[in-house]
Short mmCIF file of C-alpha atoms in Angstrom, two decimals:
data_model
loop_
_atom_site.label_atom_id
_atom_site.label_comp_id
_atom_site.label_asym_id
_atom_site.label_seq_id
_atom_site.Cartn_x
_atom_site.Cartn_y
_atom_site.Cartn_z
CA UNK T 159 7.31 -22.63 11.36
CA UNK T 160 4.15 -23.44 9.42
CA UNK T 161 2.04 -20.98 7.45
CA UNK T 162 -1.13 -21.11 5.43
CA UNK T 163 -0.55 -20.10 1.81
CA UNK T 164 -3.64 -18.63 0.17
CA UNK T 165 -4.04 -18.04 -3.56
CA UNK T 166 -7.09 -16.35 -5.09
CA UNK T 167 -7.74 -16.31 -8.85
CA UNK T 168 -9.13 -13.04 -10.18
CA UNK T 169 -8.55 -10.65 -13.09
CA UNK T 170 -6.65 -7.43 -13.79
CA UNK T 171 -9.86 -5.52 -13.08
CA UNK T 172 -10.51 -7.45 -9.89
CA UNK T 173 -7.01 -7.26 -8.41
CA UNK T 174 -7.35 -3.78 -6.88
CA UNK T 175 -10.87 -4.46 -5.61
CA UNK T 176 -9.81 -7.72 -3.98
CA UNK T 177 -6.62 -6.20 -2.54
CA UNK T 178 -8.60 -3.41 -0.90
CA UNK T 179 -10.98 -5.91 0.70
CA UNK T 180 -8.05 -8.00 1.99
CA UNK T 181 -6.37 -4.96 3.53
CA UNK T 182 -9.69 -4.14 5.21
CA UNK T 183 -9.57 -7.38 7.23
CA UNK T 184 -5.91 -7.00 8.14
CA UNK T 185 -4.32 -9.11 5.41
CA UNK T 186 -1.19 -7.55 3.94
CA UNK T 187 2.08 -8.83 2.48
CA UNK T 188 0.09 -9.44 -0.71
CA UNK T 189 1.80 -10.70 -3.87
CA UNK T 190 0.13 -9.94 -7.22
CA UNK T 191 1.10 -12.37 -9.99
CA UNK T 192 0.06 -10.75 -13.26
CA UNK T 193 1.41 -11.57 -16.73
CA UNK T 194 0.24 -8.16 -17.92
CA UNK T 195 2.48 -6.48 -15.34
CA UNK T 196 5.49 -7.48 -17.40
CA UNK T 197 4.01 -5.82 -20.49
CA UNK T 198 3.12 -2.70 -18.49
CA UNK T 199 6.71 -2.39 -17.29
CA UNK T 200 8.37 -3.03 -20.63
CA UNK T 201 6.04 -0.69 -22.51
CA UNK T 202 6.63 2.36 -20.33
CA UNK T 203 8.40 5.12 -22.23
CA UNK T 204 10.48 6.10 -19.23
CA UNK T 205 11.40 3.46 -16.67
CA UNK T 206 14.28 2.49 -14.45
CA UNK T 207 15.44 -0.16 -16.92
CA UNK T 208 18.47 -1.17 -14.86
CA UNK T 209 16.08 -2.27 -12.12
CA UNK T 210 14.48 -5.04 -14.15
CA UNK T 211 15.75 -8.52 -13.49
CA UNK T 212 16.92 -10.36 -16.61
CA UNK T 213 14.56 -13.24 -15.81
CA UNK T 214 11.66 -10.80 -15.83
CA UNK T 215 12.76 -9.37 -19.18
CA UNK T 216 12.90 -12.84 -20.67
CA UNK T 217 9.62 -13.87 -19.07
CA UNK T 218 7.74 -11.31 -21.14
CA UNK T 219 8.43 -13.28 -24.30
CA UNK T 220 8.08 -16.81 -22.97
CA UNK T 221 5.54 -18.89 -24.84
CA UNK T 222 4.06 -20.25 -21.64
CA UNK T 223 3.01 -16.73 -20.65
CA UNK T 224 1.47 -16.17 -24.06
CA UNK T 225 -0.58 -19.32 -23.56
CA UNK T 226 -1.97 -18.03 -20.28
CA UNK T 227 -5.16 -16.03 -20.17
CA UNK T 228 -3.58 -12.60 -20.05
CA UNK T 229 -6.36 -11.24 -17.89
CA UNK T 230 -5.80 -13.80 -15.13
CA UNK T 231 -4.22 -12.56 -11.92
CA UNK T 232 -3.34 -14.59 -8.84
CA UNK T 233 -3.36 -12.85 -5.48
CA UNK T 234 -1.22 -14.66 -2.89
CA UNK T 235 -0.53 -14.11 0.80
CA UNK T 236 0.42 -16.09 3.91
CA UNK T 237 -1.25 -16.46 7.30
CA UNK T 238 0.52 -17.49 10.49
CA UNK T 239 -0.83 -20.77 11.84
CA UNK T 240 -2.23 -19.46 15.11
CA UNK T 241 -5.54 -19.09 16.94
CA UNK T 242 -6.66 -16.25 14.65
CA UNK T 243 -6.03 -18.03 11.35
CA UNK T 244 -9.43 -19.71 11.04
CA UNK T 245 -11.26 -16.52 12.00
CA UNK T 246 -9.42 -14.57 9.30
CA UNK T 247 -10.05 -17.34 6.78
CA UNK T 248 -13.78 -17.28 7.57
CA UNK T 249 -13.80 -13.50 6.98
CA UNK T 250 -12.03 -14.11 3.69
CA UNK T 251 -14.60 -16.67 2.57
CA UNK T 252 -17.41 -14.26 3.48
CA UNK T 253 -15.78 -11.49 1.42
CA UNK T 254 -15.41 -13.80 -1.58
CA UNK T 255 -19.10 -14.75 -1.39
CA UNK T 256 -20.07 -11.06 -1.23
CA UNK T 257 -17.80 -10.13 -4.14
CA UNK T 258 -19.15 -12.96 -6.28
CA UNK T 259 -22.69 -11.79 -5.62
CA UNK T 260 -21.84 -8.15 -6.44
CA UNK T 261 -20.08 -9.24 -9.61
CA UNK T 262 -23.04 -11.40 -10.60
CA UNK T 263 -25.28 -8.35 -10.20
CA UNK T 264 -22.84 -6.32 -12.38
CA UNK T 265 -22.04 -4.00 -9.47
CA UNK T 266 -18.61 -3.07 -10.86
CA UNK T 267 -19.34 -3.01 -14.61
CA UNK T 268 -21.87 -3.93 -17.27
CA UNK T 269 -20.52 -7.48 -17.17
CA UNK T 270 -18.87 -9.57 -14.44
CA UNK T 271 -15.22 -8.55 -14.14
CA UNK T 272 -13.77 -10.29 -11.08
CA UNK T 273 -13.06 -13.72 -12.58
CA UNK T 274 -13.58 -17.01 -10.75
CA UNK T 275 -12.43 -15.78 -7.32
CA UNK T 276 -11.54 -19.39 -6.58
CA UNK T 277 -9.40 -19.99 -3.48
CA UNK T 278 -6.48 -22.37 -3.07
CA UNK T 279 -5.15 -23.09 0.41
CA UNK T 280 -2.04 -25.03 1.42
CA UNK T 281 0.01 -25.41 4.60
CA UNK T 282 3.68 -24.63 3.91
CA UNK T 283 6.89 -24.09 5.89
CA UNK T 284 8.65 -20.74 5.97
CA UNK T 285 11.63 -22.14 4.07
CA UNK T 286 9.48 -22.08 0.93
CA UNK T 287 8.62 -18.41 0.99
CA UNK T 288 10.30 -16.31 3.68
CA UNK T 289 12.65 -14.58 1.21
CA UNK T 290 10.78 -15.25 -2.04
CA UNK T 291 8.98 -11.91 -1.98
CA UNK T 292 12.34 -10.15 -2.30
CA UNK T 293 12.52 -11.35 -5.91
CA UNK T 294 9.64 -8.99 -6.72
CA UNK T 295 10.94 -5.90 -4.90
CA UNK T 296 13.31 -3.82 -7.02
CA UNK T 297 14.17 -0.09 -6.84
CA UNK T 298 11.33 1.99 -8.24
CA UNK T 299 10.93 5.67 -9.05
CA UNK T 300 7.56 6.54 -7.51
CA UNK T 301 7.58 10.30 -8.12
CA UNK T 302 9.69 12.56 -10.30
CA UNK T 303 12.41 12.79 -7.65
CA UNK T 304 11.87 9.95 -5.16
CA UNK T 305 13.17 6.40 -5.57
CA UNK T 306 12.31 3.60 -3.17
CA UNK T 307 15.15 1.08 -2.93
CA UNK T 308 15.26 -2.19 -0.99
CA UNK T 309 18.21 -2.30 1.37
CA UNK T 310 19.70 -5.36 -0.34
CA UNK T 311 19.76 -3.77 -3.82
CA UNK T 312 22.39 -1.40 -5.20
CA UNK T 313 21.43 1.77 -7.04
CA UNK T 314 23.33 4.89 -8.02
CA UNK T 315 21.23 7.99 -7.51
CA UNK T 316 20.84 10.37 -10.41
CA UNK T 317 20.88 14.15 -10.06
CA UNK T 318 18.23 15.51 -7.65
CA UNK T 319 16.93 12.02 -6.79
CA UNK T 320 15.95 11.25 -3.21
CA UNK T 321 16.58 7.64 -2.17
CA UNK T 322 14.42 5.98 0.47
CA UNK T 323 15.86 2.67 1.65
CA UNK T 324 13.29 0.15 2.86
CA UNK T 325 13.31 -3.33 4.34
CA UNK T 326 9.57 -3.94 4.74
CA UNK T 327 9.91 -7.40 6.29
CA UNK T 328 7.47 -10.12 5.29
CA UNK T 329 4.28 -8.31 6.26
CA UNK T 330 4.46 -4.74 5.00
CA UNK T 331 4.15 -2.87 1.73
CA UNK T 332 7.15 -1.88 -0.35
CA UNK T 333 5.78 1.57 -1.16
CA UNK T 334 5.68 1.06 -4.92
CA UNK T 335 1.88 0.89 -5.17
CA UNK T 336 -0.09 3.76 -6.72
CA UNK T 337 -1.64 4.59 -3.34
CA UNK T 338 1.76 5.40 -1.84
CA UNK T 339 3.08 7.31 -4.85
CA UNK T 340 -0.03 9.52 -4.86
CA UNK T 341 0.37 10.36 -1.16
CA UNK T 342 4.00 11.32 -1.68
CA UNK T 343 3.10 13.43 -4.73
CA UNK T 344 0.67 15.37 -2.54
CA UNK T 345 3.24 15.58 0.26
CA UNK T 346 5.71 17.11 -2.18
CA UNK T 347 3.12 19.78 -2.94
CA UNK T 348 1.87 20.62 0.56
CA UNK T 349 4.76 20.06 3.00
CA UNK T 350 6.59 23.27 3.88
CA UNK T 351 9.98 23.40 5.53
CA UNK T 352 9.68 22.90 9.27
CA UNK T 353 6.12 21.53 9.19
CA UNK T 354 5.00 19.08 11.84
CA UNK T 355 3.94 15.79 10.23
CA UNK T 356 1.76 12.94 11.51
CA UNK T 357 1.85 9.53 9.78
CA UNK T 358 -1.22 7.47 10.76
CA UNK T 359 -0.73 3.75 10.09
CA UNK T 360 2.99 4.02 9.45
CA UNK T 361 3.54 0.43 8.24
CA UNK T 362 7.14 0.30 7.04
CA UNK T 363 7.68 4.02 7.67
CA UNK T 364 7.94 5.15 4.05
CA UNK T 365 5.78 8.28 4.40
CA UNK T 366 7.60 9.46 7.52
CA UNK T 367 10.98 9.01 5.84
CA UNK T 368 9.71 10.84 2.75
CA UNK T 369 8.44 13.68 4.98
CA UNK T 370 11.90 14.01 6.53
CA UNK T 371 13.49 14.21 3.08
CA UNK T 372 10.91 16.81 2.03
CA UNK T 373 11.79 19.17 4.89
CA UNK T 374 9.29 18.41 7.64
CA UNK T 375 10.75 19.54 10.96
CA UNK T 376 9.12 17.14 13.40
CA UNK T 377 7.58 13.81 12.46
CA UNK T 378 5.40 11.49 14.52
CA UNK T 379 4.57 8.01 13.14
CA UNK T 380 1.93 5.83 14.78
CA UNK T 381 0.55 2.37 14.09
CA UNK T 382 -1.64 0.01 16.10
CA UNK T 383 0.53 -2.98 15.11
CA UNK T 384 3.64 -3.41 17.33
CA UNK T 385 5.47 -5.25 14.54
CA UNK T 386 4.80 -2.37 12.14
CA UNK T 387 6.23 0.05 14.67
CA UNK T 388 9.43 -1.98 14.95
CA UNK T 389 9.74 -2.11 11.15
CA UNK T 390 9.20 1.67 10.96
CA UNK T 391 11.86 2.30 13.61
CA UNK T 392 14.37 0.12 11.77
CA UNK T 393 13.77 1.86 8.45
CA UNK T 394 13.93 5.31 10.03
CA UNK T 395 17.33 4.36 11.47
CA UNK T 396 18.53 2.94 8.12
CA UNK T 397 17.70 6.28 6.48
CA UNK T 398 19.37 8.34 9.22
CA UNK T 399 16.32 10.15 10.60
CA UNK T 400 16.10 8.96 14.21
CA UNK T 401 16.58 12.57 15.33
CA UNK T 402 13.51 13.76 13.36
CA UNK T 403 11.08 10.82 13.40
CA UNK T 404 9.41 9.45 16.52
CA UNK T 405 7.62 6.11 16.14
CA UNK T 406 5.10 4.80 18.65
CA UNK T 407 2.49 2.07 18.85
CA UNK T 408 -0.61 4.23 19.32
CA UNK T 409 -4.24 4.42 18.25
CA UNK T 410 -5.27 7.85 16.94
CA UNK T 411 -8.88 7.25 17.94
CA UNK T 412 -7.82 6.83 21.58
CA UNK T 413 -6.31 10.31 21.56
CA UNK T 414 -2.87 11.66 20.66
CA UNK T 415 -1.25 14.68 22.27
CA UNK T 416 0.16 15.87 18.95
CA UNK T 417 -1.01 18.54 16.51
CA UNK T 418 0.48 18.55 13.01
CA UNK T 419 0.44 20.75 9.93
CA UNK T 420 0.14 17.69 7.68
CA UNK T 421 -1.56 14.39 8.54
CA UNK T 422 -1.26 11.43 6.17
CA UNK T 423 -3.21 8.16 6.19
CA UNK T 424 -2.61 5.61 3.45
CA UNK T 425 -5.09 2.96 4.54
CA UNK T 426 -8.41 1.89 2.98
CA UNK T 427 -11.57 3.90 2.33
CA UNK T 428 -13.45 2.59 5.35
CA UNK T 429 -10.63 3.49 7.73
CA UNK T 430 -10.19 6.93 6.15
CA UNK T 431 -13.90 7.60 6.71
CA UNK T 432 -13.66 6.38 10.31
CA UNK T 433 -10.52 8.38 11.10
CA UNK T 434 -11.81 11.57 9.47
CA UNK T 435 -13.93 12.17 12.57
CA UNK T 436 -10.82 12.17 14.76
CA UNK T 437 -8.03 13.63 12.63
CA UNK T 438 -9.14 17.25 12.99
CA UNK T 439 -8.16 17.10 16.69
CA UNK T 440 -4.58 16.47 15.58
CA UNK T 441 -4.55 18.97 12.71
CA UNK T 442 -3.56 22.63 12.93
CA UNK T 443 -6.27 25.00 11.72
CA UNK T 444 -5.77 25.25 7.98
CA UNK T 445 -3.63 22.13 7.97
CA UNK T 446 -3.85 19.41 5.32
CA UNK T 447 -5.18 15.86 5.69
CA UNK T 448 -3.90 13.59 2.91
CA UNK T 449 -5.64 10.23 2.57
CA UNK T 450 -5.17 7.37 0.14
CA UNK T 451 -5.88 3.67 -0.34
CA UNK T 452 -9.29 4.67 -1.73
CA UNK T 453 -10.78 2.72 -4.61
CA UNK T 454 -12.38 4.95 -7.27
CA UNK T 455 -15.79 3.41 -6.63
CA UNK T 456 -15.57 4.64 -3.01
CA UNK T 457 -14.26 8.13 -3.81
CA UNK T 458 -17.60 9.92 -3.47
CA UNK T 459 -18.38 8.13 -0.22
CA UNK T 460 -15.09 9.31 1.28
CA UNK T 461 -15.54 12.85 -0.06
CA UNK T 462 -19.03 12.99 1.46
CA UNK T 463 -17.72 11.83 4.85
CA UNK T 464 -14.88 14.37 4.80
CA UNK T 465 -17.22 17.24 3.93
CA UNK T 466 -19.72 16.11 6.57
CA UNK T 467 -16.92 16.30 9.16
CA UNK T 468 -16.05 19.86 8.15
CA UNK T 469 -13.18 19.38 5.71
CA UNK T 470 -12.78 21.31 2.48
CA UNK T 471 -11.50 19.24 -0.44
CA UNK T 472 -8.37 20.77 -1.97
CA UNK T 473 -7.77 18.24 -4.72
CA UNK T 474 -8.17 14.61 -5.74
CA UNK T 475 -5.62 12.73 -7.82
CA UNK T 476 -6.19 9.38 -9.49
CA UNK T 477 -4.06 6.47 -10.67
CA UNK T 478 -5.54 3.28 -12.05
CA UNK T 479 -8.35 2.09 -9.78
CA UNK T 480 -7.21 4.30 -6.88
CA UNK T 481 -7.42 7.90 -5.72
CA UNK T 482 -5.87 10.10 -3.03
CA UNK T 483 -7.51 13.14 -1.46
CA UNK T 484 -6.01 16.32 0.02
CA UNK T 485 -8.38 18.19 2.32
CA UNK T 486 -8.03 21.09 4.75
CA UNK T 487 -9.77 21.81 8.05
CA UNK T 488 -10.38 25.19 9.66
CA UNK T 489 -11.03 24.95 13.42
#
C-alpha cells in the first residue's frame, strides 16, 4: 500500500504550535524528530533510565547531531493515498501559509520563532514505515504512579506503580505527551471510587484505562472515528477492563444517554470550546469536566468559553506550551 510521507521543518518553539494545528485538521500519528529531545531526556534528574535505547544514549554524543542546528525540529506524518489525501494536503498548505504570516507579524513572540516551515512530500510504501514508529515508543512514567508501556516492551513494575499497556496502532497517540499526563494528574485528584466516567475522543483508550485503575466504577468511551474505537476496545481488553469500560463510536454533540461524574476531553482548544456547550448535558451537577490539548496562547479563550457556558474553573495546570483545565458545572 502507498502512503504520502510529509515532513515539515520547524523549531522547538514551533513544534507544539504546529502539532496542535495538525491535530485540528485530523492529522495524527505525528513523529517529532528533535535533537534537543535527547538532551532533555538525559538531563532529567529522575527518569526511567532502563527505558532508553542504547542507540538513543549514543546518539546524544554523536558529532553529526552536534553539527545540526539544535533548534531544528522535523515533524513527520503519513497520509493514506485515497480520495481525501489532496483535500487534507490543501488544508495543510493553507495552515502553513497562515502560520508563516502570523510568525512574520511576530504573533507568537518578539521575533519569528517557527522556522522555515518548509514542506517535503514523498510517496512511500508501508514497508518503509509501518513499524518504524515503534522505535520511538518506550515505557514512560507520566505521573508519580502511572507508567505507560507498549505491549511489545518488557518492564518490571516498581512498588505502587500502575502499568497501562498500550498498542496505539499507526494512527494514535502513545499517551506520553504533556497533554495526556496533565489529564491523568487531574483525574488522580478528582476521581472518587465508584464515579461514572466519560472519555470523549477516546483515541487509544488510555484515559479510560487510567480511570479504571483509579477506581471509577463505570466508564464510557466514545470517539467519532471507528478505527479509534477498535483500538480502544483492543487496549481495554489487553488491560483486563472489558467489564468496566464500554467503547462506542458516537458523537457527543448528537446526544448521549449517559451522565457522568467526570468527563475528560484531551483534544485541541477549538474542539474543547465547541464541546463545552454540550458536555454539561452529560455531567452530573457538581461534576468535573477535565479538558486538555490546549496551547498556552489559547488558554484564556478556552477559559472564557467555559465560563460563558456556566462552568466554574477549579484549576489550571501547565506543562511546556500546553495547559489542562478542570472545571465544574452546577445544573
